[in-house]
Structure formats: C-alpha cells, structure tokens
Amino acid sequence: MIAAIRNKHDEIVKAVTDFLVQQEAPVYWGLANGRAGAMLHLLYAHKHGLLTDFEPFEAAVQELSGIGLQDVDFSYGMGKAGLNWFYQLMFRHGLLDQEDIDLLCFDDDYLESFALAALEAGNYDYLYGGLGAAAYLLYRHGAQKKDYMARVLALIAEQVRANNGALPAFQLMEQRPVPEMVNLGLAHGLPAVIRFCLLCYTQDVCREESRSLALQLIRYIRAQVREGKDTCYFPSVVEKGKSIEQDTSRLGWCYGDLGIAFVLYEAGRVLADEGLTAFALEVLEHTTQRRTNAQTLVHDAGFCHGSAGIAHFYNRLWLLSQRPVFREAADYWMAETLRLAQHSDGVAGYKKWDAAGSSWMADYSLIEGVAGIGLVLISYLTGDCSWDYSVMLSDGFS
C-alpha cells in the first residue's frame, strides 16, 4: 500500500500546485477553506522531499504576503488569525525571517481584540470565532501573552459557571448563542475549548486556570455518555428537552466519539489522569469497530468528516500508544481513502460530498479537500503530524 500512497500523493501534489498557479476569481486565502491550506500541504511535502518544484509555493507566498485585513476576516479558519499562524509556521521552517514576521503579523493587537469580543458574545468557535485567534496568539507568543490568556480563560470560565458547567452552542449564521443547546463537536464545541486549555497548560501559561477549566468541561462531557453505546458513546449536541439517546453521532473529526475521545485521551496524558486515559481508550477502541456507512456516515475522503481524517486519528493514536488495534484501523481507513479516489473528473480522483446540495464538488482545501488528504498521506508515510495544530490535534512543536 505504501507505493499506492506515494503515487496518490504525487497526483495530489500536482493538482495542488496547479491550483496555486491559477488566477481565477474569487480567490479564497483561508487556512481551512482556501489557498493557505493548500500551501500548508506543499510546505510539508517539501519538508519531506516529496515536492520537486517549490517555485509555485514561493510565488504563492508572495501573493499571500499582500493579504491584509481589508481582504479577509479575523478568524482562524477563513481569515487573518489562520494566515498569521501559517506565517509563523513558515518562520519556524526557515522560509521567513523575523523582519517578514514583524511586517506580516502587524495586526496581532487587532486579533487580540477580536478574540475577546467574540468570546464575550459567546462565539468560542475554534474555526470562526474567538478561540482559534487566541490559539494562534498562544502559538506565536506563548508565555509572553500570559496576562492576555488569563483574560481569555477567565472569560470562558465565567460563562461556564453561568451555564451549569458547559457553554451554549453558537449559531454562526445568525451570530448568536443557543442557550438550550451544547455543542460536543471538536470543530465547533466544548472539546476545542478543552484542547485550548491543554495548550495553555503544556506551555506553562496559566496552568492552574487552564487545568481547572478543562476539568470542569471534561466532567460535563463525561456526564453525557449515552446508555445505548452500541453505535456511539456521545451525541453530537445536547439539547434541552431532547434525550441524548436520540442523537447518533458520526465518525469523523468535526463531530462524534473520535474527536471527543481523542481530546479526552490527550487530557488524560497531559494531566496525568490514568482513569481518564483508560476511559478515552475504551471509547476510541470502540470506534474502530464502526465500519459501515450507517455507523460512520462517511461519504468522501476529506479530513473533516471523511476517511482521511479518520485514518489520521488512528495513525496518531498508533504513534502515541503503539496499540495494534489503532494500526489496523489506520491501515483500513487509509485503504478506504485510496479507494474513494474514484471520480474521473475529480481532483486526483477526489471530490467532496455536498450534503446540502446533494452533489459532488471538487475541493482543494485543508478541511474538506485534497490538501488535507495529502497531509494525512504525508503523516502516514513519515510519522510527522506536527501540521495538525491547524486542526487542534497537536501542540505544533513535536
């Protein structure tokens, strides 16, 4: 299978390179949904000797350097917080110097204000709200932003206390909290907040505050385990007046047991809680038994809710735990990822399934497209998973 993975990665590199040299409007630069995510893939391909022509990447960097706040929003997923994280990543790989960083990341003060305002409004969404911007600032500045991170954590903790140990879900389209609902998805919900707390804790930033907040949210999540655990342990959301037994969650990064339990596993490791680690492994091993479409809701290969993201989770768990059950699951879902490259008019054979429009679409992005698939293939081949700070799965330094 290794030869097939390398061949497929070569196809993806060509497709992503072609995408970056296109000048079709509109051009989306976001880390999650646009060209920055595609560039992230090429950066890691270059790092591991899997990219022969680096000129398209370097040309794209020149275009990217002209992006300002007038062109994008402040968010991590689609806007300047994500771009600034990517600039910092390039700096750490020796592709930018300190002068470049000072010029490109001149707007961190604006991002600080954005994150606090979003969190005060209840928008703690990692990709599109305050949490992702705060995570970028933590990545770049670490303990230098200790006082600021203390404000971020205190603001979240205050809302948790006011909402019975959780946080209300946030409706992104309407830009309002939903008091009667709690989101348990890693992409938009409580696990992302726990992950942010762990990042603070491991970087020795507000350790007691971050630990206390993480433990509160972990207690809430563990109280939401369904009695009928035959398919899944956790619902996607907890809704007032609705039994959690009615909500069967998917297998994927964005929602469901895999993302929740991975964060709980990391929390157990970081906070030295053997009981939490054991529980998380119980849930994670149970997920490996889910293979049918009805059990997983997998339709495509994208990272967000497709086979590549699942393969990456299990590959990461294998590298962390050395448990054979995760190696076998990683191999299975990697084979599925190769199999799903079945669209003759797709991007390296791939298309994403658009459930809203009931249609297949070409996509080059990190979250739903071939850039994310390509990064998963690189991690499988090399064991280097450090890129996945961008999707809340690592501290970005390993």
mmCIF file of C-alpha atoms in Angstrom:
data_model
loop_
_atom_site.group_PDB
_atom_site.id
_atom_site.type_symbol
_atom_site.label_atom_id
_atom_site.label_comp_id
_atom_site.label_asym_id
_atom_site.label_seq_id
_atom_site.Cartn_x
_atom_site.Cartn_y
_atom_site.Cartn_z
ATOM 1 C CA MET A 1 0.000 0.000 0.000
ATOM 2 C CA ILE A 2 2.967 2.352 0.540
ATOM 3 C CA ALA A 3 3.657 2.549 -3.203
ATOM 4 C CA ALA A 4 -0.014 3.340 -3.867
ATOM 5 C CA ILE A 5 0.055 6.078 -1.215
ATOM 6 C CA ARG A 6 3.169 7.646 -2.730
ATOM 7 C CA ASN A 7 1.626 7.566 -6.210
ATOM 8 C CA LYS A 8 -1.588 9.122 -4.975
ATOM 9 C CA HIS A 9 0.357 11.783 -3.109
ATOM 10 C CA ASP A 10 2.253 12.630 -6.293
ATOM 11 C CA GLU A 11 -1.102 13.159 -8.039
ATOM 12 C CA ILE A 12 -2.315 15.407 -5.232
ATOM 13 C CA VAL A 13 0.888 17.481 -5.281
ATOM 14 C CA LYS A 14 0.431 18.129 -8.994
ATOM 15 C CA ALA A 15 -3.230 19.055 -8.513
ATOM 16 C CA VAL A 16 -2.489 21.404 -5.605
ATOM 17 C CA THR A 17 0.418 23.008 -7.471
ATOM 18 C CA ASP A 18 -1.829 23.617 -10.486
ATOM 19 C CA PHE A 19 -4.439 25.112 -8.157
ATOM 20 C CA LEU A 20 -1.949 27.585 -6.699
ATOM 21 C CA VAL A 21 -0.852 28.899 -10.083
ATOM 22 C CA GLN A 22 -4.448 29.512 -11.185
ATOM 23 C CA GLN A 23 -5.620 33.123 -11.025
ATOM 24 C CA GLU A 24 -9.344 32.519 -11.107
ATOM 25 C CA ALA A 25 -11.581 34.842 -9.068
ATOM 26 C CA PRO A 26 -12.709 34.773 -6.367
ATOM 27 C CA VAL A 27 -9.540 33.617 -4.607
ATOM 28 C CA TYR A 28 -10.031 32.362 -1.058
ATOM 29 C CA TRP A 29 -6.926 32.546 1.113
ATOM 30 C CA GLY A 30 -8.231 30.934 4.282
ATOM 31 C CA LEU A 31 -6.318 28.225 6.108
ATOM 32 C CA ALA A 32 -9.330 25.936 6.413
ATOM 33 C CA ASN A 33 -11.030 26.632 3.120
ATOM 34 C CA GLY A 34 -8.552 28.104 0.676
ATOM 35 C CA ARG A 35 -5.075 28.575 -0.696
ATOM 36 C CA ALA A 36 -3.241 28.795 2.636
ATOM 37 C CA GLY A 37 -4.358 25.236 3.413
ATOM 38 C CA ALA A 38 -3.138 24.100 0.012
ATOM 39 C CA MET A 39 0.196 25.820 0.709
ATOM 40 C CA LEU A 40 0.438 24.044 4.060
ATOM 41 C CA HIS A 41 0.328 20.747 2.192
ATOM 42 C CA LEU A 42 3.106 21.779 -0.186
ATOM 43 C CA LEU A 43 5.240 23.048 2.709
ATOM 44 C CA TYR A 44 5.189 19.606 4.327
ATOM 45 C CA ALA A 45 5.683 17.851 1.001
ATOM 46 C CA HIS A 46 8.802 19.978 0.511
ATOM 47 C CA LYS A 47 9.965 19.300 4.070
ATOM 48 C CA HIS A 48 9.924 15.541 3.412
ATOM 49 C CA GLY A 49 11.380 15.579 -0.088
ATOM 50 C CA LEU A 50 8.046 14.832 -1.755
ATOM 51 C CA LEU A 51 7.939 18.022 -3.821
ATOM 52 C CA THR A 52 10.351 18.636 -6.696
ATOM 53 C CA ASP A 53 9.214 22.109 -7.814
ATOM 54 C CA PHE A 54 8.977 24.627 -4.971
ATOM 55 C CA GLU A 55 8.562 27.688 -7.206
ATOM 56 C CA PRO A 56 4.712 27.682 -7.203
ATOM 57 C CA PHE A 57 4.770 27.677 -3.404
ATOM 58 C CA GLU A 58 7.244 30.567 -3.303
ATOM 59 C CA ALA A 59 5.144 32.523 -5.815
ATOM 60 C CA ALA A 60 2.050 31.904 -3.698
ATOM 61 C CA VAL A 61 3.913 33.218 -0.628
ATOM 62 C CA GLN A 62 4.482 36.481 -2.482
ATOM 63 C CA GLU A 63 0.756 36.754 -3.204
ATOM 64 C CA LEU A 64 -0.114 35.784 0.342
ATOM 65 C CA SER A 65 2.147 38.481 1.770
ATOM 66 C CA GLY A 66 -0.126 41.103 0.236
ATOM 67 C CA ILE A 67 -3.207 39.933 2.107
ATOM 68 C CA GLY A 68 -4.420 42.362 4.746
ATOM 69 C CA LEU A 69 -7.422 42.843 6.991
ATOM 70 C CA GLN A 70 -9.272 44.522 4.140
ATOM 71 C CA ASP A 71 -9.214 41.216 2.236
ATOM 72 C CA VAL A 72 -10.181 38.676 4.910
ATOM 73 C CA ASP A 73 -11.892 38.482 8.293
ATOM 74 C CA PHE A 74 -10.183 37.932 11.641
ATOM 75 C CA SER A 75 -10.969 34.255 12.120
ATOM 76 C CA TYR A 76 -8.598 31.298 12.249
ATOM 77 C CA GLY A 77 -10.402 29.178 9.682
ATOM 78 C CA MET A 78 -11.035 31.768 6.981
ATOM 79 C CA GLY A 79 -9.127 34.863 7.993
ATOM 80 C CA LYS A 80 -6.065 36.623 9.317
ATOM 81 C CA ALA A 81 -5.564 34.581 12.501
ATOM 82 C CA GLY A 82 -5.065 31.458 10.399
ATOM 83 C CA LEU A 83 -2.830 33.272 7.931
ATOM 84 C CA ASN A 84 -0.694 34.649 10.747
ATOM 85 C CA TRP A 85 -0.331 31.136 12.175
ATOM 86 C CA PHE A 86 0.838 29.978 8.760
ATOM 87 C CA TYR A 87 3.346 32.832 8.531
ATOM 88 C CA GLN A 88 4.701 31.792 11.926
ATOM 89 C CA LEU A 89 4.939 28.179 10.761
ATOM 90 C CA MET A 90 6.925 29.279 7.706
ATOM 91 C CA PHE A 91 9.208 31.279 10.015
ATOM 92 C CA ARG A 92 9.873 28.155 12.086
ATOM 93 C CA HIS A 93 10.725 26.281 8.897
ATOM 94 C CA GLY A 94 13.208 28.973 7.868
ATOM 95 C CA LEU A 95 11.096 30.274 4.976
ATOM 96 C CA LEU A 96 10.503 33.718 6.502
ATOM 97 C CA ASP A 97 12.751 35.830 8.707
ATOM 98 C CA GLN A 98 11.911 37.970 11.742
ATOM 99 C CA GLU A 99 11.540 41.095 9.634
ATOM 100 C CA ASP A 100 8.980 39.300 7.457
ATOM 101 C CA ILE A 101 7.023 38.194 10.536
ATOM 102 C CA ASP A 102 7.009 41.683 12.014
ATOM 103 C CA LEU A 103 5.613 43.084 8.772
ATOM 104 C CA LEU A 104 3.087 40.323 8.084
ATOM 105 C CA CYS A 105 1.788 39.881 11.623
ATOM 106 C CA PHE A 106 1.487 43.579 12.424
ATOM 107 C CA ASP A 107 -2.165 43.100 13.333
ATOM 108 C CA ASP A 108 -1.923 40.833 16.382
ATOM 109 C CA ASP A 109 -3.399 43.618 18.535
ATOM 110 C CA TYR A 110 -6.493 43.562 16.339
ATOM 111 C CA LEU A 111 -6.697 39.791 16.663
ATOM 112 C CA GLU A 112 -6.488 40.083 20.458
ATOM 113 C CA SER A 113 -9.454 42.455 20.464
ATOM 114 C CA PHE A 114 -11.376 40.266 18.031
ATOM 115 C CA ALA A 115 -10.910 37.143 20.161
ATOM 116 C CA LEU A 116 -12.071 38.844 23.353
ATOM 117 C CA ALA A 117 -15.084 40.446 21.657
ATOM 118 C CA ALA A 118 -16.102 37.153 20.051
ATOM 119 C CA LEU A 119 -15.778 35.266 23.328
ATOM 120 C CA GLU A 120 -17.769 37.927 25.181
ATOM 121 C CA ALA A 121 -20.523 37.448 22.596
ATOM 122 C CA GLY A 122 -20.475 33.695 23.230
ATOM 123 C CA ASN A 123 -18.693 32.837 19.982
ATOM 124 C CA TYR A 124 -15.959 30.461 21.131
ATOM 125 C CA ASP A 125 -15.946 28.587 17.813
ATOM 126 C CA TYR A 126 -12.381 27.482 17.001
ATOM 127 C CA LEU A 127 -12.546 27.930 13.242
ATOM 128 C CA TYR A 128 -14.755 31.018 13.013
ATOM 129 C CA GLY A 129 -14.815 32.593 16.486
ATOM 130 C CA GLY A 130 -12.584 33.752 19.283
ATOM 131 C CA LEU A 131 -10.888 30.521 20.298
ATOM 132 C CA GLY A 132 -8.868 29.978 17.121
ATOM 133 C CA ALA A 133 -7.476 33.510 17.195
ATOM 134 C CA ALA A 134 -6.457 33.021 20.838
ATOM 135 C CA ALA A 135 -4.791 29.707 19.934
ATOM 136 C CA TYR A 136 -2.747 31.424 17.215
ATOM 137 C CA LEU A 137 -1.629 34.116 19.672
ATOM 138 C CA LEU A 138 -0.632 31.397 22.128
ATOM 139 C CA TYR A 139 1.312 29.579 19.387
ATOM 140 C CA ARG A 140 3.275 32.690 18.451
ATOM 141 C CA HIS A 141 3.776 34.423 21.782
ATOM 142 C CA GLY A 142 3.464 31.708 24.446
ATOM 143 C CA ALA A 143 4.151 32.936 27.979
ATOM 144 C CA GLN A 144 4.649 36.497 26.706
ATOM 145 C CA LYS A 145 0.847 36.655 26.467
ATOM 146 C CA LYS A 146 0.206 35.170 29.902
ATOM 147 C CA ASP A 147 -1.895 38.107 31.127
ATOM 148 C CA TYR A 148 -3.940 38.078 27.947
ATOM 149 C CA MET A 149 -4.520 34.321 28.113
ATOM 150 C CA ALA A 150 -5.605 34.736 31.739
ATOM 151 C CA ARG A 151 -8.327 37.123 30.489
ATOM 152 C CA VAL A 152 -9.375 34.635 27.799
ATOM 153 C CA LEU A 153 -9.607 31.747 30.277
ATOM 154 C CA ALA A 154 -11.402 33.859 32.896
ATOM 155 C CA LEU A 155 -13.982 34.973 30.333
ATOM 156 C CA ILE A 156 -14.695 31.394 29.268
ATOM 157 C CA ALA A 157 -14.754 30.140 32.869
ATOM 158 C CA GLU A 158 -17.271 32.824 33.834
ATOM 159 C CA GLN A 159 -19.618 31.676 31.075
ATOM 160 C CA VAL A 160 -19.141 28.026 32.058
ATOM 161 C CA ARG A 161 -20.130 28.827 35.650
ATOM 162 C CA ALA A 162 -23.191 30.687 34.410
ATOM 163 C CA ASN A 163 -24.286 27.763 32.229
ATOM 164 C CA ASN A 164 -24.169 24.757 34.554
ATOM 165 C CA GLY A 165 -20.657 23.613 33.687
ATOM 166 C CA ALA A 166 -20.871 23.968 29.905
ATOM 167 C CA LEU A 167 -21.084 26.620 27.199
ATOM 168 C CA PRO A 168 -24.101 27.321 24.996
ATOM 169 C CA ALA A 169 -23.719 26.364 21.355
ATOM 170 C CA PHE A 170 -23.172 29.284 18.993
ATOM 171 C CA GLN A 171 -25.232 29.739 15.825
ATOM 172 C CA LEU A 172 -22.717 31.021 13.274
ATOM 173 C CA MET A 173 -25.204 32.036 10.585
ATOM 174 C CA GLU A 174 -27.300 34.085 12.987
ATOM 175 C CA GLN A 175 -24.309 35.074 15.170
ATOM 176 C CA ARG A 176 -25.998 34.285 18.463
ATOM 177 C CA PRO A 177 -25.671 31.807 21.340
ATOM 178 C CA VAL A 178 -28.210 29.000 21.585
ATOM 179 C CA PRO A 179 -28.820 28.682 25.353
ATOM 180 C CA GLU A 180 -30.836 25.479 25.063
ATOM 181 C CA MET A 181 -28.080 23.578 23.245
ATOM 182 C CA VAL A 182 -24.485 22.474 23.956
ATOM 183 C CA ASN A 183 -22.180 21.526 21.064
ATOM 184 C CA LEU A 184 -19.958 18.484 21.696
ATOM 185 C CA GLY A 185 -18.144 18.553 18.338
ATOM 186 C CA LEU A 186 -14.401 19.138 18.143
ATOM 187 C CA ALA A 187 -14.791 21.563 15.236
ATOM 188 C CA HIS A 188 -17.192 23.963 16.967
ATOM 189 C CA GLY A 189 -17.802 22.809 20.532
ATOM 190 C CA LEU A 190 -16.524 22.010 24.015
ATOM 191 C CA PRO A 191 -13.659 19.640 23.032
ATOM 192 C CA ALA A 192 -11.953 22.550 21.262
ATOM 193 C CA VAL A 193 -12.083 24.583 24.474
ATOM 194 C CA ILE A 194 -10.519 21.683 26.380
ATOM 195 C CA ARG A 195 -7.833 21.448 23.713
ATOM 196 C CA PHE A 196 -7.070 25.144 24.104
ATOM 197 C CA CYS A 197 -6.766 24.653 27.879
ATOM 198 C CA LEU A 198 -4.290 21.823 27.320
ATOM 199 C CA LEU A 199 -2.219 24.042 25.015
ATOM 200 C CA CYS A 200 -2.038 26.660 27.757
ATOM 201 C CA TYR A 201 -1.160 24.036 30.347
ATOM 202 C CA THR A 202 1.641 22.415 28.335
ATOM 203 C CA GLN A 203 3.178 25.810 27.538
ATOM 204 C CA ASP A 204 3.125 26.767 31.219
ATOM 205 C CA VAL A 205 0.639 29.574 30.642
ATOM 206 C CA CYS A 206 -1.969 29.939 33.411
ATOM 207 C CA ARG A 207 -1.576 26.292 34.383
ATOM 208 C CA GLU A 208 -3.997 26.277 37.310
ATOM 209 C CA GLU A 209 -6.673 28.256 35.495
ATOM 210 C CA SER A 210 -6.438 26.140 32.348
ATOM 211 C CA ARG A 211 -6.430 22.884 34.313
ATOM 212 C CA SER A 212 -9.466 23.896 36.365
ATOM 213 C CA LEU A 213 -11.454 24.928 33.294
ATOM 214 C CA ALA A 214 -10.506 21.771 31.388
ATOM 215 C CA LEU A 215 -11.608 19.552 34.286
ATOM 216 C CA GLN A 216 -14.981 21.302 34.519
ATOM 217 C CA LEU A 217 -15.678 20.719 30.840
ATOM 218 C CA ILE A 218 -14.407 17.139 30.989
ATOM 219 C CA ARG A 219 -16.828 16.415 33.846
ATOM 220 C CA TYR A 220 -19.690 17.807 31.786
ATOM 221 C CA ILE A 221 -18.786 15.785 28.698
ATOM 222 C CA ARG A 222 -18.375 12.541 30.640
ATOM 223 C CA ALA A 223 -21.849 13.049 32.070
ATOM 224 C CA GLN A 224 -23.272 12.941 28.529
ATOM 225 C CA VAL A 225 -22.425 9.300 27.755
ATOM 226 C CA ARG A 226 -25.385 7.564 26.141
ATOM 227 C CA GLU A 227 -26.797 4.410 27.699
ATOM 228 C CA GLY A 228 -27.047 2.795 24.282
ATOM 229 C CA LYS A 229 -23.358 2.708 23.445
ATOM 230 C CA ASP A 230 -23.674 0.060 20.740
ATOM 231 C CA THR A 231 -23.017 2.634 17.987
ATOM 232 C CA CYS A 232 -21.609 5.684 19.739
ATOM 233 C CA TYR A 233 -20.894 6.876 23.261
ATOM 234 C CA PHE A 234 -21.670 10.565 22.742
ATOM 235 C CA PRO A 235 -24.268 12.645 20.907
ATOM 236 C CA SER A 236 -23.256 15.489 18.617
ATOM 237 C CA VAL A 237 -25.167 18.022 20.687
ATOM 238 C CA VAL A 238 -27.016 18.117 23.982
ATOM 239 C CA GLU A 239 -30.381 19.825 23.561
ATOM 240 C CA LYS A 240 -32.761 20.830 26.319
ATOM 241 C CA GLY A 241 -35.842 18.634 26.325
ATOM 242 C CA LYS A 242 -34.321 16.030 23.982
ATOM 243 C CA SER A 243 -32.848 12.713 25.072
ATOM 244 C CA ILE A 244 -29.219 12.193 24.118
ATOM 245 C CA GLU A 245 -30.194 8.647 23.178
ATOM 246 C CA GLN A 246 -31.914 10.085 20.091
ATOM 247 C CA ASP A 247 -28.724 11.551 18.640
ATOM 248 C CA THR A 248 -26.354 9.110 16.927
ATOM 249 C CA SER A 249 -23.143 10.954 16.087
ATOM 250 C CA ARG A 250 -20.892 10.360 13.097
ATOM 251 C CA LEU A 251 -17.315 9.076 12.915
ATOM 252 C CA GLY A 252 -15.059 11.960 11.995
ATOM 253 C CA TRP A 253 -13.007 14.941 13.082
ATOM 254 C CA CYS A 254 -15.782 17.504 13.272
ATOM 255 C CA TYR A 255 -18.311 15.633 15.423
ATOM 256 C CA GLY A 256 -18.623 12.406 17.336
ATOM 257 C CA ASP A 257 -16.728 9.999 19.535
ATOM 258 C CA LEU A 258 -13.417 10.111 17.690
ATOM 259 C CA GLY A 259 -12.742 13.818 18.206
ATOM 260 C CA ILE A 260 -14.204 13.898 21.719
ATOM 261 C CA ALA A 261 -12.312 10.853 22.964
ATOM 262 C CA PHE A 262 -9.037 11.918 21.350
ATOM 263 C CA VAL A 263 -9.155 15.185 23.291
ATOM 264 C CA LEU A 264 -10.022 13.271 26.476
ATOM 265 C CA TYR A 265 -7.086 10.934 25.814
ATOM 266 C CA GLU A 266 -4.748 13.900 25.403
ATOM 267 C CA ALA A 267 -6.171 15.429 28.588
ATOM 268 C CA GLY A 268 -5.501 12.202 30.454
ATOM 269 C CA ARG A 269 -1.913 12.157 29.235
ATOM 270 C CA VAL A 270 -1.208 15.833 29.899
ATOM 271 C CA LEU A 271 -2.934 15.974 33.294
ATOM 272 C CA ALA A 272 -1.631 12.543 34.388
ATOM 273 C CA ASP A 273 -5.144 11.159 34.930
ATOM 274 C CA GLU A 274 -4.945 7.400 34.313
ATOM 275 C CA GLY A 275 -8.675 6.908 34.778
ATOM 276 C CA LEU A 276 -9.485 9.479 32.102
ATOM 277 C CA THR A 277 -6.906 7.959 29.751
ATOM 278 C CA ALA A 278 -8.400 4.486 30.249
ATOM 279 C CA PHE A 279 -11.922 5.750 29.577
ATOM 280 C CA ALA A 280 -10.809 7.590 26.437
ATOM 281 C CA LEU A 281 -9.056 4.471 25.125
ATOM 282 C CA GLU A 282 -12.213 2.450 25.773
ATOM 283 C CA VAL A 283 -14.205 4.844 23.607
ATOM 284 C CA LEU A 284 -11.502 5.068 20.929
ATOM 285 C CA GLU A 285 -11.119 1.318 20.632
ATOM 286 C CA HIS A 286 -14.895 1.036 20.318
ATOM 287 C CA THR A 287 -14.826 3.431 17.356
ATOM 288 C CA THR A 288 -12.530 1.069 15.460
ATOM 289 C CA GLN A 289 -15.446 -1.369 15.164
ATOM 290 C CA ARG A 290 -17.516 1.115 13.186
ATOM 291 C CA ARG A 291 -17.022 0.406 9.501
ATOM 292 C CA THR A 292 -20.390 0.520 7.703
ATOM 293 C CA ASN A 293 -21.790 3.666 6.138
ATOM 294 C CA ALA A 294 -24.725 3.607 8.551
ATOM 295 C CA GLN A 295 -22.327 3.531 11.517
ATOM 296 C CA THR A 296 -19.893 6.170 10.236
ATOM 297 C CA LEU A 297 -21.826 8.440 7.807
ATOM 298 C CA VAL A 298 -18.662 8.605 5.679
ATOM 299 C CA HIS A 299 -19.261 9.555 2.042
ATOM 300 C CA ASP A 300 -15.956 11.018 0.883
ATOM 301 C CA ALA A 301 -12.268 11.104 1.745
ATOM 302 C CA GLY A 302 -11.949 14.647 3.161
ATOM 303 C CA PHE A 303 -10.388 15.385 6.530
ATOM 304 C CA CYS A 304 -13.413 16.933 8.206
ATOM 305 C CA HIS A 305 -15.857 14.041 8.085
ATOM 306 C CA GLY A 306 -14.300 11.610 5.659
ATOM 307 C CA SER A 307 -11.954 8.648 5.567
ATOM 308 C CA ALA A 308 -8.657 10.572 5.560
ATOM 309 C CA GLY A 309 -9.442 12.333 8.816
ATOM 310 C CA ILE A 310 -10.366 9.035 10.442
ATOM 311 C CA ALA A 311 -7.170 7.411 9.157
ATOM 312 C CA HIS A 312 -5.162 10.290 10.624
ATOM 313 C CA PHE A 313 -6.728 9.904 14.067
ATOM 314 C CA TYR A 314 -5.864 6.223 14.168
ATOM 315 C CA ASN A 315 -2.368 6.779 12.798
ATOM 316 C CA ARG A 316 -1.789 9.374 15.525
ATOM 317 C CA LEU A 317 -3.148 7.024 18.173
ATOM 318 C CA TRP A 318 -0.895 4.245 16.922
ATOM 319 C CA LEU A 319 2.139 6.535 17.147
ATOM 320 C CA LEU A 320 1.144 7.653 20.657
ATOM 321 C CA SER A 321 0.044 4.350 22.174
ATOM 322 C CA GLN A 322 1.563 1.595 19.992
ATOM 323 C CA ARG A 323 -1.711 -0.333 20.320
ATOM 324 C CA PRO A 324 -2.122 -2.685 17.329
ATOM 325 C CA VAL A 325 -5.887 -2.031 17.174
ATOM 326 C CA PHE A 326 -5.149 1.520 16.053
ATOM 327 C CA ARG A 327 -2.559 0.459 13.488
ATOM 328 C CA GLU A 328 -5.067 -1.935 11.935
ATOM 329 C CA ALA A 329 -7.744 0.780 11.900
ATOM 330 C CA ALA A 330 -5.333 3.285 10.342
ATOM 331 C CA ASP A 331 -4.487 0.809 7.582
ATOM 332 C CA TYR A 332 -8.170 0.100 6.939
ATOM 333 C CA TRP A 333 -9.138 3.760 6.631
ATOM 334 C CA MET A 334 -6.071 4.555 4.551
ATOM 335 C CA ALA A 335 -7.120 1.843 2.110
ATOM 336 C CA GLU A 336 -10.612 3.381 2.081
ATOM 337 C CA THR A 337 -9.076 6.777 1.344
ATOM 338 C CA LEU A 338 -7.278 5.365 -1.682
ATOM 339 C CA ARG A 339 -10.438 3.581 -2.810
ATOM 340 C CA LEU A 340 -12.514 6.769 -2.648
ATOM 341 C CA ALA A 341 -10.352 8.424 -5.345
ATOM 342 C CA GLN A 342 -12.915 7.209 -7.851
ATOM 343 C CA HIS A 343 -14.060 10.359 -9.678
ATOM 344 C CA SER A 344 -12.686 10.586 -13.188
ATOM 345 C CA ASP A 345 -13.401 14.346 -13.205
ATOM 346 C CA GLY A 346 -12.221 14.889 -9.643
ATOM 347 C CA VAL A 347 -9.049 16.351 -8.149
ATOM 348 C CA ALA A 348 -6.566 13.462 -8.163
ATOM 349 C CA GLY A 349 -9.723 11.360 -8.255
ATOM 350 C CA TYR A 350 -11.339 13.045 -5.241
ATOM 351 C CA LYS A 351 -14.495 15.063 -4.742
ATOM 352 C CA LYS A 352 -16.287 16.114 -1.582
ATOM 353 C CA TRP A 353 -19.908 15.236 -0.969
ATOM 354 C CA ASP A 354 -22.022 18.367 -0.502
ATOM 355 C CA ALA A 355 -24.945 17.120 1.569
ATOM 356 C CA ALA A 356 -26.809 20.437 1.395
ATOM 357 C CA GLY A 357 -26.831 20.389 -2.392
ATOM 358 C CA SER A 358 -26.814 16.592 -2.759
ATOM 359 C CA SER A 359 -23.914 16.864 -5.182
ATOM 360 C CA TRP A 360 -20.205 16.100 -5.616
ATOM 361 C CA MET A 361 -17.759 19.002 -5.767
ATOM 362 C CA ALA A 362 -14.054 19.482 -6.451
ATOM 363 C CA ASP A 363 -12.219 20.890 -3.427
ATOM 364 C CA TYR A 364 -8.555 21.748 -2.813
ATOM 365 C CA SER A 365 -8.832 22.828 0.816
ATOM 366 C CA LEU A 366 -7.385 21.568 4.082
ATOM 367 C CA ILE A 367 -10.654 20.747 5.826
ATOM 368 C CA GLU A 368 -12.696 19.150 3.058
ATOM 369 C CA GLY A 369 -10.406 18.819 0.063
ATOM 370 C CA VAL A 370 -7.236 17.259 -1.300
ATOM 371 C CA ALA A 371 -4.785 19.412 0.697
ATOM 372 C CA GLY A 372 -5.989 17.751 3.880
ATOM 373 C CA ILE A 373 -5.874 14.320 2.258
ATOM 374 C CA GLY A 374 -2.326 14.989 1.080
ATOM 375 C CA LEU A 375 -1.194 15.974 4.580
ATOM 376 C CA VAL A 376 -2.702 12.795 6.008
ATOM 377 C CA LEU A 377 -0.758 10.755 3.436
ATOM 378 C CA ILE A 378 2.460 12.540 4.420
ATOM 379 C CA SER A 379 1.890 11.763 8.111
ATOM 380 C CA TYR A 380 1.210 8.125 7.279
ATOM 381 C CA LEU A 381 4.428 7.887 5.281
ATOM 382 C CA THR A 382 6.691 9.843 7.647
ATOM 383 C CA GLY A 383 5.126 9.872 11.132
ATOM 384 C CA ASP A 384 5.299 13.704 11.123
ATOM 385 C CA CYS A 385 1.979 15.023 12.423
ATOM 386 C CA SER A 386 3.109 18.484 13.537
ATOM 387 C CA TRP A 387 0.961 20.209 10.893
ATOM 388 C CA ASP A 388 -2.189 19.188 12.724
ATOM 389 C CA TYR A 389 -2.010 22.032 15.215
ATOM 390 C CA SER A 390 -4.103 23.583 12.436
ATOM 391 C CA VAL A 391 -6.913 21.155 13.304
ATOM 392 C CA MET A 392 -6.435 21.094 17.119
ATOM 393 C CA LEU A 393 -4.703 17.726 17.358
ATOM 394 C CA SER A 394 -1.174 18.670 18.466
ATOM 395 C CA ASP A 395 0.825 21.374 20.210
ATOM 396 C CA GLY A 396 2.588 22.188 16.934
ATOM 397 C CA PHE A 397 6.070 21.725 18.350
ATOM 398 C CA SER A 398 6.557 17.947 18.218
#
